Coordinates of C-alpha atoms in Angstrom, one line a residue:
X187 CA -13.3 -25.8 26.0
X188 CA -15.2 -23.1 24.0
X189 CA -16.9 -24.2 20.5
X190 CA -19.4 -22.5 18.5
X191 CA -22.3 -24.7 17.4
X192 CA -22.0 -26.6 14.0
X193 CA -24.8 -26.8 11.4
X194 CA -27.3 -29.5 11.5
X195 CA -27.7 -31.4 8.2
X196 CA -31.1 -29.5 7.7
X197 CA -29.6 -26.0 8.1
X198 CA -26.7 -26.8 5.8
X199 CA -29.1 -28.0 3.2
X200 CA -31.0 -24.7 3.3
X201 CA -27.7 -22.8 3.5
X202 CA -26.2 -24.4 0.2
X203 CA -29.2 -25.0 -2.2
X204 CA -29.7 -22.1 -4.7
X205 CA -31.7 -23.4 -7.3
X206 CA -35.5 -22.4 -8.5
X207 CA -37.9 -23.0 -5.5
X208 CA -35.2 -23.6 -2.8
X209 CA -35.4 -21.4 0.4
X210 CA -31.9 -20.0 -0.3
X211 CA -32.3 -19.6 -4.0
X212 CA -35.8 -17.5 -3.7
X213 CA -33.6 -15.4 -1.2
X214 CA -30.9 -14.7 -3.8
X215 CA -33.2 -13.8 -6.4
X216 CA -34.4 -10.7 -4.1
X217 CA -31.0 -9.1 -4.6
X218 CA -29.3 -7.5 -7.9
X219 CA -26.6 -10.0 -8.8
X220 CA -23.6 -9.2 -10.7
X221 CA -23.8 -11.6 -13.8
X222 CA -21.2 -10.9 -16.3
X223 CA -18.2 -8.5 -17.3
X224 CA -19.7 -5.9 -19.5
X225 CA -16.7 -6.7 -22.0
X226 CA -18.2 -10.0 -22.6
X227 CA -21.0 -8.3 -24.8
X228 CA -18.9 -5.7 -26.4
X229 CA -20.8 -5.3 -29.6
X230 CA -24.4 -4.5 -30.5
X231 CA -25.9 -7.7 -32.5
X232 CA -22.7 -9.6 -31.3
X233 CA -22.2 -13.2 -30.4
X234 CA -24.7 -14.2 -27.2
X235 CA -23.2 -15.6 -24.2
X236 CA -24.3 -18.3 -22.3
X237 CA -24.2 -17.7 -18.6
X238 CA -25.4 -20.0 -15.5
X239 CA -26.8 -18.3 -12.6
X240 CA -28.5 -19.9 -9.6
X241 CA -28.7 -23.2 -11.4
X242 CA -30.6 -21.8 -14.3
X243 CA -29.0 -21.7 -17.9
X244 CA -29.3 -18.3 -19.5
X245 CA -28.3 -16.4 -22.4
X246 CA -27.5 -12.7 -22.8
X247 CA -27.2 -10.6 -25.8
X248 CA -26.6 -7.0 -27.0
X249 CA -29.5 -6.2 -29.1
X250 CA -29.1 -3.6 -32.2
X251 CA -30.1 -0.6 -29.9
X252 CA -27.2 -1.7 -27.3
X253 CA -29.9 -2.9 -25.0
X254 CA -29.1 -6.0 -22.8
X255 CA -31.3 -9.1 -23.0
X256 CA -31.0 -12.1 -20.4
X257 CA -33.2 -15.0 -21.4
X258 CA -33.7 -18.5 -20.5
X259 CA -31.2 -20.2 -23.0
X260 CA -34.0 -22.9 -24.5
X261 CA -36.2 -21.6 -26.7
X262 CA -40.0 -22.0 -25.8
X263 CA -40.9 -23.6 -29.0
X264 CA -38.9 -26.9 -29.3
X265 CA -36.0 -26.0 -26.5
X266 CA -33.1 -25.4 -28.6
X267 CA -30.6 -23.4 -27.4
X268 CA -31.2 -19.4 -28.3
X269 CA -27.1 -19.1 -27.7
X270 CA -26.8 -20.7 -31.1
X271 CA -29.4 -18.0 -32.7
X272 CA -28.9 -14.8 -34.9
X273 CA -28.7 -11.6 -33.2
X274 CA -30.1 -9.2 -35.5
X275 CA -32.7 -6.4 -35.7
X276 CA -33.4 -6.1 -32.1
X277 CA -33.8 -9.6 -31.3
X278 CA -32.4 -12.9 -31.0
X279 CA -33.5 -15.8 -33.6
X280 CA -33.7 -19.4 -32.9
X281 CA -31.9 -21.4 -35.6
X282 CA -34.3 -24.1 -35.4
X283 CA -37.6 -22.5 -36.6
X284 CA -36.7 -18.7 -36.7
X285 CA -38.7 -17.7 -33.7
X286 CA -37.4 -14.4 -32.6
X287 CA -37.2 -12.7 -29.3
X288 CA -36.6 -9.4 -28.1
X289 CA -34.8 -8.3 -24.7
X290 CA -37.8 -8.4 -22.6
X291 CA -38.6 -12.0 -23.9
X292 CA -41.7 -11.4 -26.4
X293 CA -41.6 -13.3 -29.5
X294 CA -41.7 -10.8 -32.4
X295 CA -41.7 -13.4 -35.3
X296 CA -42.8 -17.1 -36.1
X297 CA -41.7 -17.4 -39.7
X298 CA -42.5 -21.1 -39.9
X299 CA -46.2 -20.4 -38.5
X300 CA -49.2 -19.7 -41.1
X301 CA -49.5 -16.2 -42.5
X302 CA -51.6 -14.2 -39.8
X303 CA -50.9 -16.5 -37.0
X304 CA -51.0 -14.8 -33.6
X305 CA -49.1 -17.2 -31.9
X306 CA -46.3 -14.9 -31.4
X307 CA -48.1 -12.3 -29.6
X308 CA -49.0 -14.9 -26.9
X309 CA -45.5 -16.5 -26.7
X310 CA -42.8 -15.3 -24.2
X311 CA -39.5 -16.6 -23.2
X312 CA -38.4 -16.2 -19.6
X313 CA -36.7 -13.0 -19.4
X314 CA -34.8 -11.3 -16.5
X315 CA -34.4 -7.2 -16.0
X316 CA -30.9 -6.2 -16.4
X317 CA -28.6 -3.0 -15.3
X318 CA -25.1 -1.9 -16.3
X319 CA -22.8 -0.5 -13.8
X320 CA -19.2 -0.7 -12.7
X321 CA -18.2 -2.6 -15.8
X322 CA -20.7 -5.3 -15.2
X323 CA -23.8 -6.5 -16.3
X324 CA -26.3 -7.2 -13.3
X325 CA -29.4 -9.4 -13.1
X326 CA -32.5 -9.4 -11.3
X327 CA -34.0 -13.0 -11.1
X328 CA -37.0 -12.5 -8.5
X329 CA -40.5 -11.3 -8.8
X330 CA -40.8 -8.2 -11.0
X331 CA -43.1 -6.5 -8.6
X332 CA -40.7 -6.7 -5.9
X333 CA -37.6 -5.5 -7.6
X334 CA -35.4 -3.6 -5.1
X335 CA -33.5 -0.6 -5.6
X336 CA -30.2 -1.1 -7.4
X337 CA -27.3 -0.9 -4.6
X338 CA -25.1 2.2 -5.7
X339 CA -22.0 1.1 -4.3
X340 CA -19.7 3.9 -4.4
X341 CA -16.9 1.9 -6.6
X342 CA -19.3 1.5 -9.4
X343 CA -19.0 5.0 -10.4
X344 CA -15.4 5.6 -10.2
X345 CA -13.7 6.3 -13.6
X346 CA -10.1 6.4 -14.9
X347 CA -9.2 2.9 -13.9
X348 CA -9.6 3.6 -10.1
X349 CA -12.0 0.5 -10.2
X350 CA -11.6 -2.8 -12.3
X351 CA -13.6 -5.7 -12.0
X352 CA -12.3 -9.2 -12.1
X353 CA -14.2 -12.7 -12.7
X354 CA -13.2 -16.4 -12.1
X355 CA -14.8 -19.7 -11.6
X356 CA -14.7 -21.2 -7.9
X357 CA -15.5 -25.2 -8.1
X358 CA -17.5 -25.2 -5.1
X359 CA -20.4 -24.1 -3.3
X360 CA -21.0 -20.3 -2.7
X361 CA -21.2 -20.6 1.1
X362 CA -17.8 -21.9 1.8
X363 CA -16.3 -19.4 -0.8
X364 CA -18.0 -16.5 0.9
X365 CA -16.8 -18.0 4.6
X366 CA -13.3 -18.0 3.6
X367 CA -13.3 -14.2 3.3
X368 CA -15.6 -14.2 6.4
X369 CA -12.3 -15.2 8.3
X370 CA -9.4 -12.8 9.3
X371 CA -7.8 -15.3 11.2
X372 CA -6.6 -17.4 8.2
X373 CA -4.7 -14.3 6.8
X374 CA -1.6 -14.9 8.9
X375 CA -1.5 -18.5 8.1
X376 CA -2.5 -19.2 4.4
X377 CA -1.3 -15.9 3.0
X378 CA 2.1 -16.0 5.3
X379 CA 4.7 -14.7 3.0
X380 CA 7.5 -16.4 4.9
X381 CA 7.9 -20.1 5.9
X382 CA 6.4 -20.9 9.3
X383 CA 9.9 -20.8 10.8
X384 CA 11.0 -17.0 9.8
X385 CA 10.3 -14.1 11.3
X386 CA 6.8 -12.6 10.7
X387 CA 6.3 -9.7 8.7
X388 CA 2.8 -8.0 9.1
X389 CA 0.7 -7.7 12.2
X390 CA -1.5 -10.5 11.0
X391 CA 1.5 -12.8 10.9
X392 CA 2.9 -11.5 14.4
X393 CA -0.3 -12.0 16.0
X394 CA -2.4 -15.2 14.9
X395 CA -4.9 -15.2 17.5
X396 CA -7.1 -12.0 16.7
X397 CA -10.1 -11.2 19.2
X398 CA -13.0 -11.0 16.8
X399 CA -16.1 -8.7 17.4
X400 CA -19.2 -8.4 15.7
X401 CA -22.0 -5.6 15.0
X402 CA -25.1 -6.8 13.3
X403 CA -26.6 -4.2 10.7
X404 CA -29.3 -3.8 8.3
X405 CA -27.5 -4.8 5.4
X406 CA -25.7 -7.9 7.2
X407 CA -22.5 -7.5 9.7
X408 CA -19.6 -6.2 10.3
X409 CA -16.6 -7.5 12.4
X410 CA -13.5 -6.3 13.7
X411 CA -10.1 -8.7 14.0
X412 CA -8.2 -6.9 16.9
X413 CA -4.3 -7.9 17.1
X414 CA -1.6 -6.4 19.2
X415 CA 0.9 -4.4 17.0
X416 CA 3.8 -2.6 18.9
X417 CA 1.9 -1.5 22.0
X418 CA -1.0 -0.5 20.2
X419 CA -4.1 -2.3 18.9
X420 CA -4.3 -3.1 15.3
X421 CA -7.8 -3.2 13.8
X422 CA -9.0 -4.7 10.8
X423 CA -12.9 -4.1 10.2
X424 CA -14.5 -6.5 7.2
X425 CA -18.3 -5.7 6.1
X426 CA -20.4 -8.7 5.2
X427 CA -23.2 -7.6 3.2
X428 CA -26.1 -9.9 2.6
X429 CA -26.4 -12.2 0.5
X430 CA -22.7 -12.8 -0.5
X431 CA -20.4 -9.8 -0.3
X432 CA -17.5 -9.1 1.7
X433 CA -15.6 -5.6 1.7
X434 CA -12.0 -6.3 2.6
X435 CA -10.1 -3.7 4.6
X436 CA -7.0 -1.9 2.7
X437 CA -3.4 -2.9 3.9
X438 CA -3.2 0.3 6.0
X439 CA -0.3 2.9 6.9
X440 CA 2.7 0.3 6.9
X441 CA 2.0 -0.9 3.3
X442 CA 3.8 0.8 0.3
X443 CA 1.7 3.8 -1.3
X444 CA 0.0 2.2 -4.0
X445 CA -1.5 -0.4 -1.7
X446 CA -2.2 1.3 1.4
X447 CA -5.7 2.5 0.4
X448 CA -6.5 0.1 -2.1
X449 CA -9.6 -1.8 -1.3
X450 CA -11.2 -5.2 -2.4
X451 CA -14.8 -6.1 -2.4
X452 CA -15.8 -9.9 -3.3
X453 CA -19.2 -11.1 -4.8
X454 CA -19.5 -14.9 -4.5
X455 CA -22.4 -15.4 -6.9
X456 CA -24.1 -18.9 -6.9
X457 CA -23.5 -20.3 -10.3
X458 CA -25.2 -23.5 -9.3
X459 CA -24.9 -25.7 -6.0
X460 CA -21.7 -26.7 -6.9
X461 CA -19.7 -23.6 -8.4
X462 CA -19.8 -20.1 -8.0
X463 CA -18.7 -16.7 -10.0
X464 CA -15.9 -15.1 -8.0
X465 CA -16.3 -11.5 -8.7
X466 CA -13.9 -8.9 -7.3
X467 CA -13.4 -5.2 -7.6
X468 CA -10.3 -3.6 -7.0
X469 CA -10.6 0.2 -6.2
X470 CA -8.6 3.1 -5.1
X471 CA -9.5 6.7 -4.9
X472 CA -5.6 7.7 -5.3
X473 CA -4.2 5.5 -7.6
X474 CA -5.2 3.6 -11.0
X475 CA -5.2 -0.2 -10.4
X476 CA -2.3 -1.8 -11.9
X477 CA -4.0 -4.6 -13.7
X478 CA -1.2 -6.7 -14.7
X479 CA 0.4 -6.5 -11.1
X480 CA -3.2 -7.3 -10.0
X481 CA -3.5 -10.5 -12.2
X482 CA -0.1 -11.6 -11.1
X483 CA -0.6 -10.8 -7.3
X484 CA -4.1 -12.2 -7.2
X485 CA -3.4 -15.2 -9.6
X486 CA -6.3 -14.1 -11.8
X487 CA -5.0 -16.7 -14.8
X488 CA -7.9 -18.2 -16.5
X489 CA -9.1 -19.5 -19.9
X490 CA -12.2 -17.8 -21.9
X491 CA -14.7 -19.7 -19.8
X492 CA -13.0 -18.3 -16.8
X493 CA -11.7 -21.2 -15.3
X494 CA -8.6 -20.9 -13.4
X495 CA -5.5 -22.2 -15.2
X496 CA -3.9 -23.0 -11.9
X497 CA -6.5 -25.2 -10.3
X498 CA -7.7 -28.5 -8.2
X499 CA -6.4 -30.8 -11.5
X500 CA -2.9 -29.5 -11.2
X501 CA -2.8 -29.4 -7.4
X502 CA -2.6 -25.6 -7.6
X503 CA 0.9 -25.8 -8.9
X504 CA 2.0 -26.2 -5.3
X505 CA 5.7 -25.6 -5.0
X506 CA 7.2 -27.5 -1.8
X507 CA 10.4 -26.0 -2.1
X508 CA 8.9 -22.5 -2.0
X509 CA 7.3 -23.6 1.2
X510 CA 10.6 -24.0 2.8
X511 CA 11.9 -20.7 1.6
X512 CA 9.6 -17.9 0.8
X513 CA 5.9 -18.8 0.6
X514 CA 4.2 -20.8 3.4
X515 CA 1.3 -22.2 1.2
X516 CA 3.9 -23.0 -1.7
X517 CA 0.7 -21.6 -4.1
X518 CA 1.1 -18.2 -6.0
X519 CA -1.5 -15.9 -6.1
X520 CA -3.7 -14.7 -3.0
X521 CA -7.0 -15.8 -4.7
X522 CA -5.4 -19.0 -5.7
X523 CA -4.8 -19.7 -2.1
X524 CA -8.1 -18.9 -0.9
X525 CA -9.7 -20.9 -3.8
X526 CA -7.3 -24.1 -2.9
X527 CA -8.6 -24.1 0.7
X528 CA -12.4 -23.8 -0.3
X529 CA -12.4 -26.2 -3.3
X530 CA -10.5 -28.9 -1.3
X531 CA -13.4 -28.7 1.2
X532 CA -15.5 -30.6 -1.5
X533 CA -18.0 -29.1 -3.7
X534 CA -20.4 -28.8 -1.2
X535 CA -19.0 -28.6 2.5
X536 CA -20.7 -31.1 5.1
X537 CA -20.6 -28.5 8.1
X538 CA -22.0 -31.4 10.4
X539 CA -18.4 -32.8 10.5
X540 CA -16.7 -29.4 11.6
X541 CA -15.3 -28.3 14.8
X542 CA -15.4 -24.6 15.2
X543 CA -13.6 -22.2 17.5
X544 CA -13.3 -18.6 18.3
X545 CA -11.6 -17.6 15.0
X546 CA -15.2 -18.8 13.4
X547 CA -17.5 -16.4 15.6
X548 CA -18.4 -14.2 12.0
X549 CA -18.8 -17.1 10.1
X550 CA -21.4 -18.7 12.4
X551 CA -22.8 -14.8 12.6
X552 CA -23.1 -14.7 8.6
X553 CA -24.5 -18.5 8.8
X554 CA -27.4 -17.5 11.3
X555 CA -28.2 -14.2 9.1
X556 CA -28.6 -16.1 6.1
X557 CA -30.7 -19.0 7.2
X558 CA -33.1 -16.4 9.1
X559 CA -33.6 -14.5 6.0
X560 CA -34.3 -17.4 4.1
X561 CA -36.9 -18.8 6.5
X562 CA -38.6 -15.5 7.0
X563 CA -38.9 -15.2 3.5
X564 CA -40.2 -18.6 3.0
X565 CA -42.8 -18.1 6.0
X566 CA -44.3 -14.5 5.6
X567 CA -42.7 -13.4 2.1
X568 CA -40.3 -10.9 3.9
X569 CA -37.2 -9.9 2.0
X570 CA -34.2 -8.9 4.2
X571 CA -33.6 -5.4 4.9
X572 CA -30.4 -5.5 2.9
X573 CA -32.2 -6.2 -0.4
X574 CA -35.3 -3.6 0.3
X575 CA -33.8 -0.6 2.0
X576 CA -32.1 2.2 0.1
X577 CA -28.8 2.5 2.1
X578 CA -25.8 5.6 1.8
X579 CA -23.3 3.0 0.8
X580 CA -20.7 5.2 1.1
X581 CA -21.0 5.1 4.8
X582 CA -20.3 1.3 4.6
X583 CA -16.5 0.9 4.5
X584 CA -14.0 -1.8 5.5
X585 CA -11.0 -0.2 7.5
X586 CA -7.5 -0.8 8.8
X587 CA -6.1 1.5 11.8
X588 CA -4.4 1.1 14.9
X589 CA -5.8 2.7 18.3
X590 CA -4.6 3.0 21.8
X591 CA -5.1 0.0 24.0
X592 CA -7.4 1.9 26.3
X593 CA -10.0 2.8 23.7
X594 CA -12.3 0.4 21.7
X595 CA -12.2 0.4 17.9
X596 CA -15.8 1.5 17.9
X597 CA -14.8 4.8 19.3
X598 CA -12.6 5.1 15.9
X599 CA -15.1 3.6 13.6
X600 CA -18.8 4.0 15.1
X601 CA -21.7 2.3 13.4
X602 CA -24.0 5.2 12.1
X603 CA -27.4 5.0 13.6
X604 CA -29.0 4.5 10.3
X605 CA -27.3 1.2 9.7
X606 CA -28.4 -0.5 13.0
X607 CA -30.8 -3.3 12.1
X608 CA -34.5 -2.5 12.6
X609 CA -35.2 -6.0 13.8
X610 CA -33.6 -8.1 16.5
X611 CA -30.3 -10.1 15.2
X612 CA -30.3 -13.7 14.5
X613 CA -27.3 -14.3 16.5

C-alpha cells in the first residue's frame, strides 16, 4: 500500500498560523497580497472600509487626491476605530479626539492638544504600502526595506472586460482552501455534472485515476494530471505559485468556444487563522468575461460583506433529488462545491488524521515548499525566490492539451530554464 506522509501536529501548526510573529505569517508578509476590490473604495474622501488580513484589523481609505491608505484600524491615541472617522482633506480623522492621519500613517493634526504641541509630529499609525492593479488594491505588510517587486501578472493589465476579479469569504483556514485546488483528482467527482450512475461527459470524469507528475520551480511548483482520452493522453497543467496562488488550466478544445481559452486564477489570502479571502480572476484574450454567467456558474452569490448566501448554515442548499438526476454533488456553483468540502473539514483541518494517497502528491509538495520557506525565513532571514525574483509571468501558464502516448507532456510544455529553482527542492 502506497501513502504520502501526513503532517505532524507541529508542522500543521506552522502551516496554518498566520498572525503577527508566526513563522507562516512572517512568510506571507514578504509577498504582495490582493486585499480588496478597487470598487470597494470608489470615491475620493469616501467611506473607509474595514478589512482583516493575516489576523490584523485594518482600515482602507481613498484620500482627497485618490491615494490609498491602509492603516491599523485602531487609533494610536485611545484605540477607537478609525473606520468611524471622517475622511477629509487628505486624511482620516478619528471621531474620539480628532487626531488625523494621512495615507502614510503620519499624524498631521491633534486638535485637542495645546497650541504648539509637537505630539502630532512624533505620532504615527501603523501603515502598509498599497498598489492598485487588476481591479484590486494590494497590500505589502512586511519590512519596508524588504519590499519585493510587484508581480506583474499578465491578466492584471487586460482591459475591455477581458479580466474580471471576484471576491468571497471562505470560512476555513487558507491552507485547506489552497489544497482544494492543488488537487486535479477531485474534479471528476465533486464537479461531476451527471449522477454517478450515468455516462461520464468530460475526460476528467471518464478517467478518475489521473497520474500526477510535479516540477519544482523558482516560484513554487507546477503539476500535470495525465488521463487517457480516446487513445491520446489528456494533460492538465496547473501552476501553484507561493504562497497561495493556483493557476487553473482552461477547458480546452472540446469545450464551447467561449470557455475554450478562458482561464482562472485563485488567490487564497488569509483573513486570519480561521477564514480566507478567496479572490479569483477570470480572464480570456478572445472573449470578454460574461459576469452574470460567471456568477451563476461559480456560485458567487454574497452579501455586502462578501459572505456567501449559500453556505454551511443552510448546508449549501444541497438538493438530494438533483444528485439522482443532474448534479452529483447536489450543490449549485463550482466555487460553492469547492467551499463546501473545504469548510466541512473544520475551520482548521487536523492533518494528523488524514490518510493520503497518490492523488495527493501535489498537495504534499505544496505543503513541503511552504514549511521549508517559512523555516528558512525564520532561521536565516531568507525570503523565498518566489517573493524576491522578478519573473516574466507570461511564461507561467496553466494549459490543457492532448498528446500521443509515446510522447511526454514536458515535450509539449517544457519548463523554461529561467524558471527552474536555484536551490534544491524541498520534496
